[in-house]
Amino acid sequence: MSAPPVWTREWVTGSAGQTQALARRIGRALRAGDVLLLSGGLGAGKTTFTQGLGEGLGVRPGIISPTFVLVRIHPNLASGPRPGGPDLVHVDAYRLGSAAELVDLDLESSLDDAVTVIEWGEGMAEDLSDSRLVITLDREVGGVPTPGSDDDADDEEPRTITAVAVGPAWQGREL
Ligand SMILES: Nc1ncnc2c1ncn2[C@@H]1O[C@H](COP(=O)(O)OP(=O)(O)OP(=O)(O)O)[C@@H](O)[C@H]1O
Ligand SMILES: [Mg+2]
């Protein structure tokens, strides 16, 4: 059974830009060894959120939804806001069939020195670390589905974003 959360926080954003701004703020507070599991349906905004995290961490830009590559490493930039800070290891577990396949990616080797962000990691990556931040992006606001847009490019839809902190790393630590 998984451990009870240390704390939970919730935000509502109104656009992709606001989601990135929130993630940027969170990215500035992250430390080497942190593990984030991003959940939420297709197109919920997991990659958009990760782009903001990357900016806050000051890592090499170009964060995308990987299609064939399952793991991409974004090194910390000496010219960024956190020189000498952790790299970002960005994983997309969508195509993985099992936790055993995730083990094969050998994320453990970089775990202590980097921030590891796993899209679709919930229910798959819990064994990776004692502590984790589970971030869920949801199109529902206040339990009510928000009307979808016909335009796929619409970047101004509301999202509810929930962070559930689990494990000792988050004890006494806020975002
Ligand atoms: N409030 C919002 N927060 C985040 N993204 C938003 C918001 N409103 C609209 N969007 C749009 O939703 C889309 C989110 O796409 P993104 O690739 O980040 O999702 P994803 O969860 O990574 O999808 P996938 O499951 O395919 O990896 C983008 O086109 C973004 O502009
Ligand atoms: Mg994605």
PDB file of C-alpha atoms in Angstrom, residues 9 101 112 152:
ATOM      1  CA  ARG A   9      -2.115  21.365  -2.857  1.00  0.00           C
ATOM      2  CA  GLU A 101      10.035  -2.073 -18.513  1.00  0.00           C
ATOM      3  CA  ASP A 112      20.113  11.059  -6.862  1.00  0.00           C
ATOM      4  CA  ASP A 152      -6.761  21.818 -30.923  1.00  0.00           C
TER       5      ASP A 152
END
